PDB file of C-alpha atoms in Angstrom:
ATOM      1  CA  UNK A 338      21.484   4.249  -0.521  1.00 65.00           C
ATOM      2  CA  UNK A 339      19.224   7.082   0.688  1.00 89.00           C
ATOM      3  CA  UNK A 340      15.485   6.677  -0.972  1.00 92.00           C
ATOM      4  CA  UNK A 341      14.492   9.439  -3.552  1.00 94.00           C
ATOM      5  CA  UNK A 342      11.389  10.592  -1.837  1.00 94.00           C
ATOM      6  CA  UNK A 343       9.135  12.584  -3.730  1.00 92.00           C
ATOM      7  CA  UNK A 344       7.424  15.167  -1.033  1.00 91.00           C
ATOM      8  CA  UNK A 345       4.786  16.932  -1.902  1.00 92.00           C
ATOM      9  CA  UNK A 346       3.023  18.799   0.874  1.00 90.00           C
ATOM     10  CA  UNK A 347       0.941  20.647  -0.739  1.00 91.00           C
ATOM     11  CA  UNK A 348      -1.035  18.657  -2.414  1.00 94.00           C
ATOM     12  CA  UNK A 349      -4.804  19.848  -1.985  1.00 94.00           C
ATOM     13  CA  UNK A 350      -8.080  17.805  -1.544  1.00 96.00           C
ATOM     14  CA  UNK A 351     -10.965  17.877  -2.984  1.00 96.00           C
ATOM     15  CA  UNK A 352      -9.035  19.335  -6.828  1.00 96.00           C
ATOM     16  CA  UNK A 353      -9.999  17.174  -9.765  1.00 97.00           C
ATOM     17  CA  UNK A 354      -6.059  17.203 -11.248  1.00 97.00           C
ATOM     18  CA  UNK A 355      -5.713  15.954 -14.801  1.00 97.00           C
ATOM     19  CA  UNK A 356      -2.731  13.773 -14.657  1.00 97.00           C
ATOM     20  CA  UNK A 357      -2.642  12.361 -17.925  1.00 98.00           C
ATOM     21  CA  UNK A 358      -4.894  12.070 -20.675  1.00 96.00           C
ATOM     22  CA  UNK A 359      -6.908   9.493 -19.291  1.00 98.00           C
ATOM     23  CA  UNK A 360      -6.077   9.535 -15.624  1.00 98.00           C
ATOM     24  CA  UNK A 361      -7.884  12.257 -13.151  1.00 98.00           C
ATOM     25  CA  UNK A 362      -6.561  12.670  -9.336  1.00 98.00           C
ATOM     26  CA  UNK A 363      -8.729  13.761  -6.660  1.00 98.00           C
ATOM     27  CA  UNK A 364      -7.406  13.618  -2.995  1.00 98.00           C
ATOM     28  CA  UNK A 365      -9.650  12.757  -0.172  1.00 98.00           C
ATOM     29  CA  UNK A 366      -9.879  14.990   3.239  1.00 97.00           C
ATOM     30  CA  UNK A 367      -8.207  12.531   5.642  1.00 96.00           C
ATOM     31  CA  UNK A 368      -4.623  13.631   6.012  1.00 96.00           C
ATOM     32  CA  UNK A 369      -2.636  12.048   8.537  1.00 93.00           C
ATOM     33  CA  UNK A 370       0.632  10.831   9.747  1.00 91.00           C
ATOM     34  CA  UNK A 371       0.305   7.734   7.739  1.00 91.00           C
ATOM     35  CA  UNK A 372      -1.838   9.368   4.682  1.00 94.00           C
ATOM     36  CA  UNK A 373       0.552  12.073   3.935  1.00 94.00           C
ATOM     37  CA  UNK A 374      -1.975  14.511   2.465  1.00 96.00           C
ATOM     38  CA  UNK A 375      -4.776  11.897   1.956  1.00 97.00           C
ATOM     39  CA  UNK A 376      -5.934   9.362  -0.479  1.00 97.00           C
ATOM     40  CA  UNK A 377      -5.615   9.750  -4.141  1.00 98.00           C
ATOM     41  CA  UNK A 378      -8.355   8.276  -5.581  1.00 98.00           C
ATOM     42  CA  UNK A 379      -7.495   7.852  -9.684  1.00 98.00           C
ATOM     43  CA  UNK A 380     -10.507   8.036 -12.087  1.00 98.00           C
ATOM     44  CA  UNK A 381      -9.163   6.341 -15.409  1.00 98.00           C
ATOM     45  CA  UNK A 382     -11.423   7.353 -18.537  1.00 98.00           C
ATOM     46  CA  UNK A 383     -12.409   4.341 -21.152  1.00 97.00           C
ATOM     47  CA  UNK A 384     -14.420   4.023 -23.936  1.00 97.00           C
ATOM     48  CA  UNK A 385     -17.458   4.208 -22.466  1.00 97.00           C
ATOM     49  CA  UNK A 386     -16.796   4.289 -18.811  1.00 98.00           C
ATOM     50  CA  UNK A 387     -14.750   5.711 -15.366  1.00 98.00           C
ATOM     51  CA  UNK A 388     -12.567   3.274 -13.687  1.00 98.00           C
ATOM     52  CA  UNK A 389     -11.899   4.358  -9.947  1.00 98.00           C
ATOM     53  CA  UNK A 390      -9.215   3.337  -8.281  1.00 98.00           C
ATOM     54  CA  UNK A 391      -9.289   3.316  -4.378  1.00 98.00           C
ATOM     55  CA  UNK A 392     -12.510   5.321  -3.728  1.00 98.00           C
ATOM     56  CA  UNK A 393     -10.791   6.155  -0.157  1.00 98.00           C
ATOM     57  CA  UNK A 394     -12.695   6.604   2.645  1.00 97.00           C
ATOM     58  CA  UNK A 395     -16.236   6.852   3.718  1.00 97.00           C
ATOM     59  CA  UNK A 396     -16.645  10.571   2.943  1.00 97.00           C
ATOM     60  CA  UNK A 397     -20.070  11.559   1.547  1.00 98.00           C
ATOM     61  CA  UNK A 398     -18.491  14.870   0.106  1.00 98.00           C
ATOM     62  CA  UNK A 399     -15.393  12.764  -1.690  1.00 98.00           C
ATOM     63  CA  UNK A 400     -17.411   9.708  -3.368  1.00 98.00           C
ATOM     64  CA  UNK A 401     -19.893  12.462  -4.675  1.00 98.00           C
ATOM     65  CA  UNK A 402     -16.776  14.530  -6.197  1.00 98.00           C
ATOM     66  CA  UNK A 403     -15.750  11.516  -7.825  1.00 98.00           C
ATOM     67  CA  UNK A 404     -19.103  11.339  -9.479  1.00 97.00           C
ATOM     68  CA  UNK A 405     -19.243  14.596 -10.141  1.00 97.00           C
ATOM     69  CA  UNK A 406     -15.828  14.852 -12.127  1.00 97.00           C
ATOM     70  CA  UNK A 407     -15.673  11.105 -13.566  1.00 98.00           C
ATOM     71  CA  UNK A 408     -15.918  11.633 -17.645  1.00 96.00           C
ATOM     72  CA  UNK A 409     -17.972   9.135 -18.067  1.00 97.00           C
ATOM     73  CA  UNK A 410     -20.422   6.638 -15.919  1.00 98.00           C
ATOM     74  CA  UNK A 411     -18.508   5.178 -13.331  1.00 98.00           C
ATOM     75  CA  UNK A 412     -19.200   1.018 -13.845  1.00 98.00           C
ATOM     76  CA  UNK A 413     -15.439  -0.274 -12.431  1.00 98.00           C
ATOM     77  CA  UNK A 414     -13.964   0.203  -8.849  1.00 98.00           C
ATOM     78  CA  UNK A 415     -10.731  -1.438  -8.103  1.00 98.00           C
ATOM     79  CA  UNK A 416      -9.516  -2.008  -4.979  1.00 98.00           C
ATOM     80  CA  UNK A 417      -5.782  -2.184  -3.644  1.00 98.00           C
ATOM     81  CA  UNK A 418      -6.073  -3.511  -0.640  1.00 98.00           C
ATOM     82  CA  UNK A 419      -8.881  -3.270   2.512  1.00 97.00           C
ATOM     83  CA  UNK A 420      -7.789  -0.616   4.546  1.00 97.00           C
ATOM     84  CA  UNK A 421     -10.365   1.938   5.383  1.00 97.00           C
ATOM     85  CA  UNK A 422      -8.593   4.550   3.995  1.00 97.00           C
ATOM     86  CA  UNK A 423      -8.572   2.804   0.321  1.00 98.00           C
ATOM     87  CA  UNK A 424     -11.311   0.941   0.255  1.00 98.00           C
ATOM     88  CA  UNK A 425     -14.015   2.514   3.024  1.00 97.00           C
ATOM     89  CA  UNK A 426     -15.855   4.570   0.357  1.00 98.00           C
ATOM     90  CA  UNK A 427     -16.558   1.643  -1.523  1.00 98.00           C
ATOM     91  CA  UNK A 428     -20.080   0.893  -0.163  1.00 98.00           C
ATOM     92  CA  UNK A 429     -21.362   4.524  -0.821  1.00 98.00           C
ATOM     93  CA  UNK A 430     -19.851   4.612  -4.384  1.00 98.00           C
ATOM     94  CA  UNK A 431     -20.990   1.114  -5.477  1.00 98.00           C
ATOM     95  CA  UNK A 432     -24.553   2.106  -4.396  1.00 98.00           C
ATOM     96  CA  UNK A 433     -24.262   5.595  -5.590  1.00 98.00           C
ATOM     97  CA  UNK A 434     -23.442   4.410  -8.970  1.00 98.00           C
ATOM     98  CA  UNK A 435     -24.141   0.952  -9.332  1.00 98.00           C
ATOM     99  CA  UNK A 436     -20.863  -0.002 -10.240  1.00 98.00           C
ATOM    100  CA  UNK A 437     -19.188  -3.551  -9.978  1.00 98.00           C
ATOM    101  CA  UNK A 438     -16.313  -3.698  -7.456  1.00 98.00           C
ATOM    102  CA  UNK A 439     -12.668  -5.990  -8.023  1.00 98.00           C
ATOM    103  CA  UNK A 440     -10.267  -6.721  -5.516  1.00 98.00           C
ATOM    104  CA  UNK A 441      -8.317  -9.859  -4.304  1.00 98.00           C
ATOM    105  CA  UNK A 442     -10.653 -10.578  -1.837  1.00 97.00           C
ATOM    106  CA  UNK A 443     -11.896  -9.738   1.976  1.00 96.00           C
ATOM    107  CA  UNK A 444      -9.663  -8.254   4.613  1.00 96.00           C
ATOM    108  CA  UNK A 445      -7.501 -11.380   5.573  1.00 94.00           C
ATOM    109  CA  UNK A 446      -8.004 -11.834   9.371  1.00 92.00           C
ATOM    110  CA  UNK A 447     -10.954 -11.419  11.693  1.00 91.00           C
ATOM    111  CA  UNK A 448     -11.363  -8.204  14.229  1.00 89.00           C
ATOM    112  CA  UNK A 449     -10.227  -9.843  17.028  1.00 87.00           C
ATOM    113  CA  UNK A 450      -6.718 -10.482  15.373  1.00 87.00           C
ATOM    114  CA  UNK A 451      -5.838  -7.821  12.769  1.00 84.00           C
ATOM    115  CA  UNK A 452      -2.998  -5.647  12.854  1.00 84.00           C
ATOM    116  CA  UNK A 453      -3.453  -2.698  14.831  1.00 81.00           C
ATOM    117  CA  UNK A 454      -5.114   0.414  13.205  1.00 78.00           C
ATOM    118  CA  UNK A 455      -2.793   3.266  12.241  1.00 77.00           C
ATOM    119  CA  UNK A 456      -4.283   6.085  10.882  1.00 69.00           C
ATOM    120  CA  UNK A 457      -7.818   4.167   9.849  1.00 72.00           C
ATOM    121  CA  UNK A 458      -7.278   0.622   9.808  1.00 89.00           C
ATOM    122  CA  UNK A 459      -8.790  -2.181   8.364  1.00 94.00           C
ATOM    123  CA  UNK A 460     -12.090  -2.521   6.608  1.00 96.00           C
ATOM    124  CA  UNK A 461     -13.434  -5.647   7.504  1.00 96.00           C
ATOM    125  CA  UNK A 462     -17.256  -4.845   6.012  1.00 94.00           C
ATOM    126  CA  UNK A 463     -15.667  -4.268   2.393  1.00 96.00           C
ATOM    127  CA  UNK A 464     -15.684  -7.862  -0.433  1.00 96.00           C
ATOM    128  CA  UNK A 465     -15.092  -7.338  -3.608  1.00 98.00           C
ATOM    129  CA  UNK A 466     -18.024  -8.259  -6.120  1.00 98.00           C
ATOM    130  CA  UNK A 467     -15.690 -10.019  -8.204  1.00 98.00           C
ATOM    131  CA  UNK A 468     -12.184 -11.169  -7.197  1.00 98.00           C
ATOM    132  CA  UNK A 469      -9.238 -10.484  -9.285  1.00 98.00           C
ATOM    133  CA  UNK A 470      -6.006 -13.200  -9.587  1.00 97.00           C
ATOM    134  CA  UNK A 471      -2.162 -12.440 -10.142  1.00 98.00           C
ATOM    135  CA  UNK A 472      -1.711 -11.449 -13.640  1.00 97.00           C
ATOM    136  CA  UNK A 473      -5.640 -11.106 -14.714  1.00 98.00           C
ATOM    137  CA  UNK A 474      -6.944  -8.658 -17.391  1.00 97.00           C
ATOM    138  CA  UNK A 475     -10.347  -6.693 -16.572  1.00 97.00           C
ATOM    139  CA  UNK A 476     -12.347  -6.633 -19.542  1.00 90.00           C
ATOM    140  CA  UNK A 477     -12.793  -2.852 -20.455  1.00 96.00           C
ATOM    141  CA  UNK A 478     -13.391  -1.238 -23.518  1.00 95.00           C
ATOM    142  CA  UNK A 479     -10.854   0.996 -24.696  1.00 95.00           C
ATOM    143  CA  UNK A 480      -8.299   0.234 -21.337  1.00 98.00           C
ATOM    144  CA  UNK A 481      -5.843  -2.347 -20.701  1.00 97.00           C
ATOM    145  CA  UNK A 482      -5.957  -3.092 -17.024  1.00 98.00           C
ATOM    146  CA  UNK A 483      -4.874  -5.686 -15.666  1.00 98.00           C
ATOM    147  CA  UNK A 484      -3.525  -7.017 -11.874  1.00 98.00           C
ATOM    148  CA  UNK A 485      -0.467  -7.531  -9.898  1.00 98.00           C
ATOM    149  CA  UNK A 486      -0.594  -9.492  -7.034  1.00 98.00           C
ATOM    150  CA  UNK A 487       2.175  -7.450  -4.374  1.00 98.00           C
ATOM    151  CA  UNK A 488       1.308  -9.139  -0.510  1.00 98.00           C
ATOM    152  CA  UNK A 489       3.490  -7.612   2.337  1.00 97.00           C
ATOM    153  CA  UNK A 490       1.917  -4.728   3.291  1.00 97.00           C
ATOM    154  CA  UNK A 491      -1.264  -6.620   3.488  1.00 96.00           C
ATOM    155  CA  UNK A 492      -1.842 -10.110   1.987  1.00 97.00           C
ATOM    156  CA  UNK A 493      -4.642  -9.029  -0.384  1.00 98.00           C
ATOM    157  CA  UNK A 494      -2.580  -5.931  -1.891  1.00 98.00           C
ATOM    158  CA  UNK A 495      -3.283  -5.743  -5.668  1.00 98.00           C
ATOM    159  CA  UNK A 496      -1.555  -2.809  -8.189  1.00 98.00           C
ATOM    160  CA  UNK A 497      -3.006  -2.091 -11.019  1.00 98.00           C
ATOM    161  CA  UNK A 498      -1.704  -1.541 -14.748  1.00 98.00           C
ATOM    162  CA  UNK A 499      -2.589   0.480 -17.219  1.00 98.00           C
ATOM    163  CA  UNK A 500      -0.835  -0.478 -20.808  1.00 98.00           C
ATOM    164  CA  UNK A 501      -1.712   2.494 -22.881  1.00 98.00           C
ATOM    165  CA  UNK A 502       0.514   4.514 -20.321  1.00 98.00           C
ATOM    166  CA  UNK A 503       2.880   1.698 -18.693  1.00 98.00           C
ATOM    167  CA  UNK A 504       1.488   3.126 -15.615  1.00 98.00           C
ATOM    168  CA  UNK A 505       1.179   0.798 -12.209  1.00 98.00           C
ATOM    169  CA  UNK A 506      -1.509   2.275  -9.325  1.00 98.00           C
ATOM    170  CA  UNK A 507       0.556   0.759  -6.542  1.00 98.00           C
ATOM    171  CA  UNK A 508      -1.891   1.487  -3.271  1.00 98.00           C
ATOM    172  CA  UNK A 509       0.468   1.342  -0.275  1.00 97.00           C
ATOM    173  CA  UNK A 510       2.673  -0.748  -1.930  1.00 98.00           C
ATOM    174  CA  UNK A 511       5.047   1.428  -3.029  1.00 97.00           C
ATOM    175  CA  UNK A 512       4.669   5.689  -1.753  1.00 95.00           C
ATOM    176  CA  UNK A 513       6.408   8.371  -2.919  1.00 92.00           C
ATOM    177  CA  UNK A 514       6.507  10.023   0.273  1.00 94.00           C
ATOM    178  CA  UNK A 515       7.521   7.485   2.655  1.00 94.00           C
ATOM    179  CA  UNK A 516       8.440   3.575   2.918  1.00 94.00           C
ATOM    180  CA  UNK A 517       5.199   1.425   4.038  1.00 95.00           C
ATOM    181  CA  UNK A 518       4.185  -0.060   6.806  1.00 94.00           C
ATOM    182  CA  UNK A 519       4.615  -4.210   7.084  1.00 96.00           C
ATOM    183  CA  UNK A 520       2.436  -4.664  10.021  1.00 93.00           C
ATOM    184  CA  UNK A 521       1.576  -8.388  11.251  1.00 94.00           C
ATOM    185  CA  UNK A 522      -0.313 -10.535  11.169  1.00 93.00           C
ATOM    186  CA  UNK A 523      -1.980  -9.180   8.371  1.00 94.00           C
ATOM    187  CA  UNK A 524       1.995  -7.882   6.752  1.00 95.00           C
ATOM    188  CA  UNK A 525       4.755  -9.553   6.295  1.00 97.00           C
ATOM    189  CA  UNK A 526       7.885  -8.857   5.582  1.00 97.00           C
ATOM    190  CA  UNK A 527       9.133 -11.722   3.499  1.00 97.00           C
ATOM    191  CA  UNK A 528       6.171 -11.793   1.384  1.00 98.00           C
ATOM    192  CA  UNK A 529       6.713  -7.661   1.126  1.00 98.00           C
ATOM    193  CA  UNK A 530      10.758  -8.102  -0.092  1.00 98.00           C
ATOM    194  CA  UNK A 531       9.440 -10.572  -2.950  1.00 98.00           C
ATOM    195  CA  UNK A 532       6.957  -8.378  -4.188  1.00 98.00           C
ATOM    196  CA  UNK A 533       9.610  -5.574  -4.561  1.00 98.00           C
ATOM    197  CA  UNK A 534      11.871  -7.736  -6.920  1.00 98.00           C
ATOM    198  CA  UNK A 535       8.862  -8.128  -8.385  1.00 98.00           C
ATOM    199  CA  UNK A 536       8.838  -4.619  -9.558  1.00 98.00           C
ATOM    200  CA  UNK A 537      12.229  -4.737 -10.198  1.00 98.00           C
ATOM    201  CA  UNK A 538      11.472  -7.385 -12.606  1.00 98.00           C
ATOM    202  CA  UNK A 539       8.661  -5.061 -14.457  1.00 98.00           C
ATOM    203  CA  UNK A 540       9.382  -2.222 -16.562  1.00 97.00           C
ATOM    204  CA  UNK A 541       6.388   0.489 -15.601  1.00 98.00           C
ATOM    205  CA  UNK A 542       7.232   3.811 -16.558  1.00 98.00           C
ATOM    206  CA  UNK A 543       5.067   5.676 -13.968  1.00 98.00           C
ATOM    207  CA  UNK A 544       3.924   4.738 -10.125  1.00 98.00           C
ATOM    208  CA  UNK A 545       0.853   6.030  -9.320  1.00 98.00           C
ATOM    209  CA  UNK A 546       0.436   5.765  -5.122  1.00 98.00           C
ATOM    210  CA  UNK A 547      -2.630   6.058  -3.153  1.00 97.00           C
ATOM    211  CA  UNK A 548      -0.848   8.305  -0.520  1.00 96.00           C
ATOM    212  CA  UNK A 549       1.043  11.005  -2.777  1.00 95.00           C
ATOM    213  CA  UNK A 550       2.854  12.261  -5.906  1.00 96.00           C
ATOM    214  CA  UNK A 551       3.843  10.212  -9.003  1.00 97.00           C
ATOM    215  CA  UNK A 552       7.344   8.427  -9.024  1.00 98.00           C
ATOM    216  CA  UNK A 553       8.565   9.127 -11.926  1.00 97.00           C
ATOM    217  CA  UNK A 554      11.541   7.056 -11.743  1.00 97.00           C
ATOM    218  CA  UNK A 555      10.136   3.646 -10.966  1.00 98.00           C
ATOM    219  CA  UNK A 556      13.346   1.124 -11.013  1.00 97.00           C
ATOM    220  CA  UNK A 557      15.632   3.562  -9.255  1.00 97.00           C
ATOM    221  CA  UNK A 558      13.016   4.155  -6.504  1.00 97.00           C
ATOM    222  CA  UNK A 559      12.702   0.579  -5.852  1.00 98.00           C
ATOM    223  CA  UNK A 560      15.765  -0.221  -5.748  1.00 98.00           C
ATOM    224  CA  UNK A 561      16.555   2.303  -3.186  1.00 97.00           C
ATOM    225  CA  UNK A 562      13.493   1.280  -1.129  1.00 97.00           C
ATOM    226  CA  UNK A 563      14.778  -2.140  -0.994  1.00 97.00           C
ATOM    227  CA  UNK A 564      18.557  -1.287   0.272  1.00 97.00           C
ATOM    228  CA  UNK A 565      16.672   0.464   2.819  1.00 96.00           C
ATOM    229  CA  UNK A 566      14.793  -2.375   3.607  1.00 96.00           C
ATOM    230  CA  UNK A 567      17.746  -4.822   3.736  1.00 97.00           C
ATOM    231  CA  UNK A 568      19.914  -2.100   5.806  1.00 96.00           C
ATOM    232  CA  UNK A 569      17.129  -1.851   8.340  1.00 95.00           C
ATOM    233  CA  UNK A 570      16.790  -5.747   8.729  1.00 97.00           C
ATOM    234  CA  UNK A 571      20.498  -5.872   9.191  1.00 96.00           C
ATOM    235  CA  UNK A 572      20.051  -3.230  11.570  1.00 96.00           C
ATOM    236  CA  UNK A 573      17.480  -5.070  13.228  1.00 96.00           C
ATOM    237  CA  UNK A 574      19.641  -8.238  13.944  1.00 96.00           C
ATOM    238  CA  UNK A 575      22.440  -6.728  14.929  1.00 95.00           C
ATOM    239  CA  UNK A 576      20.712  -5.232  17.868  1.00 95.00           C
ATOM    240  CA  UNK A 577      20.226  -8.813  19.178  1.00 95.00           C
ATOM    241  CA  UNK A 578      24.003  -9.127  18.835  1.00 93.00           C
ATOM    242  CA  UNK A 579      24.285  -7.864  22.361  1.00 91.00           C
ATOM    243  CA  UNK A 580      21.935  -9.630  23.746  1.00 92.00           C
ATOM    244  CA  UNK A 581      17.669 -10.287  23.943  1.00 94.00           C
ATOM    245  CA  UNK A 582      15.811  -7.651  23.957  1.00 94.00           C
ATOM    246  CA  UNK A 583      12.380  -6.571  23.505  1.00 95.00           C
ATOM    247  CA  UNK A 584      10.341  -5.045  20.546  1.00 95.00           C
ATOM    248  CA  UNK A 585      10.600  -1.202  21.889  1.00 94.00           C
ATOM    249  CA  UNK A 586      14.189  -1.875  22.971  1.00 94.00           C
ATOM    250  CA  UNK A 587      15.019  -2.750  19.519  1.00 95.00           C
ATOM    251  CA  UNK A 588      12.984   0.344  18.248  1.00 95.00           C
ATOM    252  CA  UNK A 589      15.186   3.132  20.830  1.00 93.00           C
ATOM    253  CA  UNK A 590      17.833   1.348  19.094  1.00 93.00           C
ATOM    254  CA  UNK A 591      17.668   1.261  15.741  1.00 93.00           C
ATOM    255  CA  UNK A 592      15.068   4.422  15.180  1.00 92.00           C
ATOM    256  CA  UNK A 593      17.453   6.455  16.906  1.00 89.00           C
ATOM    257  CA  UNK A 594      15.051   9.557  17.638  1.00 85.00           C
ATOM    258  CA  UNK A 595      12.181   8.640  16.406  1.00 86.00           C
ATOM    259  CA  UNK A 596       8.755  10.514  17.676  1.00 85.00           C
ATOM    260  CA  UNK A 597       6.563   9.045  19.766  1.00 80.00           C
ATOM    261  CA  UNK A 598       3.412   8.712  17.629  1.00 75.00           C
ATOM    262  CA  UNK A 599       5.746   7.044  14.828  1.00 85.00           C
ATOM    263  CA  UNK A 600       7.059   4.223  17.697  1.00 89.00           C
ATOM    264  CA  UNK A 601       3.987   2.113  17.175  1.00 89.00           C
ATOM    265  CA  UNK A 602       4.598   1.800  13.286  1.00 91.00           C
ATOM    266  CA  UNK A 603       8.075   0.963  13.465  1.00 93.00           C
ATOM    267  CA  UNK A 604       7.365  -1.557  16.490  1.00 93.00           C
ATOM    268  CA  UNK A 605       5.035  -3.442  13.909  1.00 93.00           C
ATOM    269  CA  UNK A 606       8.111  -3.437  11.604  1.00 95.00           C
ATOM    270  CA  UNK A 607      10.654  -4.614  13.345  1.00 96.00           C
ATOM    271  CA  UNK A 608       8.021  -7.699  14.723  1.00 95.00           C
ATOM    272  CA  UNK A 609       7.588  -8.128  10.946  1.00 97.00           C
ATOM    273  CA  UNK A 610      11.400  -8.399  10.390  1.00 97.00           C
ATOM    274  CA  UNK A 611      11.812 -10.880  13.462  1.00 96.00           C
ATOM    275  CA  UNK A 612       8.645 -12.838  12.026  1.00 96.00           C
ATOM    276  CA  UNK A 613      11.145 -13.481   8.710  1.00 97.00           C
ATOM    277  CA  UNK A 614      14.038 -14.713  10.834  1.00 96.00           C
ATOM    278  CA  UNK A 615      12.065 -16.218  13.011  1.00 94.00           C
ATOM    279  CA  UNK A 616      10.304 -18.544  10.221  1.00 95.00           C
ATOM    280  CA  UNK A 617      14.154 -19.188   8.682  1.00 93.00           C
ATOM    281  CA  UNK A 618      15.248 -20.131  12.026  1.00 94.00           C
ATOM    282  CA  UNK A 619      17.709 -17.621  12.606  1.00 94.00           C
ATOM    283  CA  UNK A 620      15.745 -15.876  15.981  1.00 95.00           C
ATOM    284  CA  UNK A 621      13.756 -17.192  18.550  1.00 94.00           C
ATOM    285  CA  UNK A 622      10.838 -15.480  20.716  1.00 93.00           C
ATOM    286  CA  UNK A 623      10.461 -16.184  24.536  1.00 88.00           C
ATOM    287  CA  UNK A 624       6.861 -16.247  25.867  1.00 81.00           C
ATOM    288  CA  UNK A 625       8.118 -13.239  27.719  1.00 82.00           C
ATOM    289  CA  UNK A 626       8.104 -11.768  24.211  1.00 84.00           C
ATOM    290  CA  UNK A 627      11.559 -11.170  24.752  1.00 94.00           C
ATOM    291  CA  UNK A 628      13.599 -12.279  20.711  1.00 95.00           C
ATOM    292  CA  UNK A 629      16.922 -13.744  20.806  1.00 94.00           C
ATOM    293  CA  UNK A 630      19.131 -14.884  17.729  1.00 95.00           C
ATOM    294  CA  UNK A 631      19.056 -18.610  17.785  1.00 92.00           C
ATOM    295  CA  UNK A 632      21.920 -20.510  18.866  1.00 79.00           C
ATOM    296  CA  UNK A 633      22.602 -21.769  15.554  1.00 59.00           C
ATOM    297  CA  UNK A 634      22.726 -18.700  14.101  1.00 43.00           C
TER     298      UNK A 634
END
């Protein structure tokens, strides 16, 4: 099953879009290989305040266009996860506007052992004000929010819902434009599959990414992602079938032409992948850091 990707190119930074009655887009300047255009950072209008989700990165010119277009007083800024391309413009909005800021809490691992940066990698000076759990409302006047606990691409990955639309902001999660990156030690893979039958268990009616368009089609996408998913794992063992091999031998392999600058991402992948089998026993690593199925399996 191919996945329905939504590509839109041409989205442009720095427009305040109207996406919905109560939902503004504005699109930061950092496009990139993994940022498609750049980050969509959502202002959601209450009662009596703006909600921002994702402020993006530390641009001077985007966190004052976000103040500049929000309806009203921006007091909320939720965070999906702490990459610096999400979550890098906090600082400068928070003391901008004097807003409280929500997440699941600090980047998981220390400098020395995060994943490796893709496009802007991980913000390690970024904690949330107030941490949010699995499944908890945000007490806003006028908005349901409220959110969902989705670890794989990164363990503290939160989406967020809005009720009065059925919409979910799903960060890097889920993207229109391309399937994410699962990138240990901070990723990981069997954490990511759960959190995708977790969607599949919801009934949103709109996906809002970070990195851009709407999916309009929520259950269909997902389901597509995850066949993917499943196809490339399968893929993945069966190039041990033959025999150990390394992590870019199993890359030239299974991402049969596959650019250069892409390699990295899909090495971090497949070690996510092996990770899972590795942890259910059915591969084993060499200190070489040669993998092997196991001799059970």
């Amino acid at each position: 099953m191919s996945v329905p990707f939504v590509h839109a190119p041409d989205l442009r930074s720095g427009v305040a879009e109207k996406l919905s009655a109560l939902i503004t887009r504005i699109i930061a300047p950092n496009p990139g290989p993994f940022t498609y255009t750049g980050s969509g950072t959502y202002l959601i209008e209450g009662a009596d305040e703006t909600v921002v989700i994702d402020p993006g990165p530390d641009d001077e010119g985007h966190i004052n266009l976000l103040a500049e277009y929000a309806p009203k007083p921006i007091k909320t800024v939720l965070i999906t996860h702490t990459h610096t391309d999400h979550s890098g413009g906090a600082r400068r909005l928070l003391a901008k506007t004097g807003a409280t800021s929500f997440g699941f809490g600090p980047h998981p691992s220390p400098p020395d052992q995060a994943a490796p940066a893709l496009d802007e990698g991980a913000d390690f000076g970024f904690a949330p004000d107030r941490l949010l759990k699995d499944g908890e409302e945000l007490s806003i006047e006028g908005l349901n929010l409220s959110a969902v606990h989705t670890p794989g691409h990164i363990s503290n990955h939160l989406c967020f819902h809005l009720g009065e639309e059925n919409a979910l902001f799903t960060g890097d999660h889920m993207m229109g434009w391309a399937t994410t990156v699962v990138a240990p030690p901070d990723g990981n893979m069997a954490d990511y599959m759960k959190s995708l039958d977790l969607l599949l268990g919801r009934n949103d009616a709109i996906y809002y990414p970070t990195h851009g368009a709407p999916i309009t089609e929520p259950r269909a996408f997902v389901e597509a992602v995850k066949a993917h998913r499943l196809g490339r794992d399968q893929s993945v063992l069966a190039a041990l079938q033959s025999g150990p091999k390394t992590i870019p031998n199993i890359v030239d392999e299974v991402y049969v032409g596959l650019s250069a600058p892409l390699k990295m991402a899909a090495g971090l992948n497949v070690l996510a992948h092996l990770q899972m089998h590795e942890a259910e026993g059915r591969v084993q690593r060499g200190s070489d850091g040669v993998f092997q199925l196991a001799s059970r399996a």
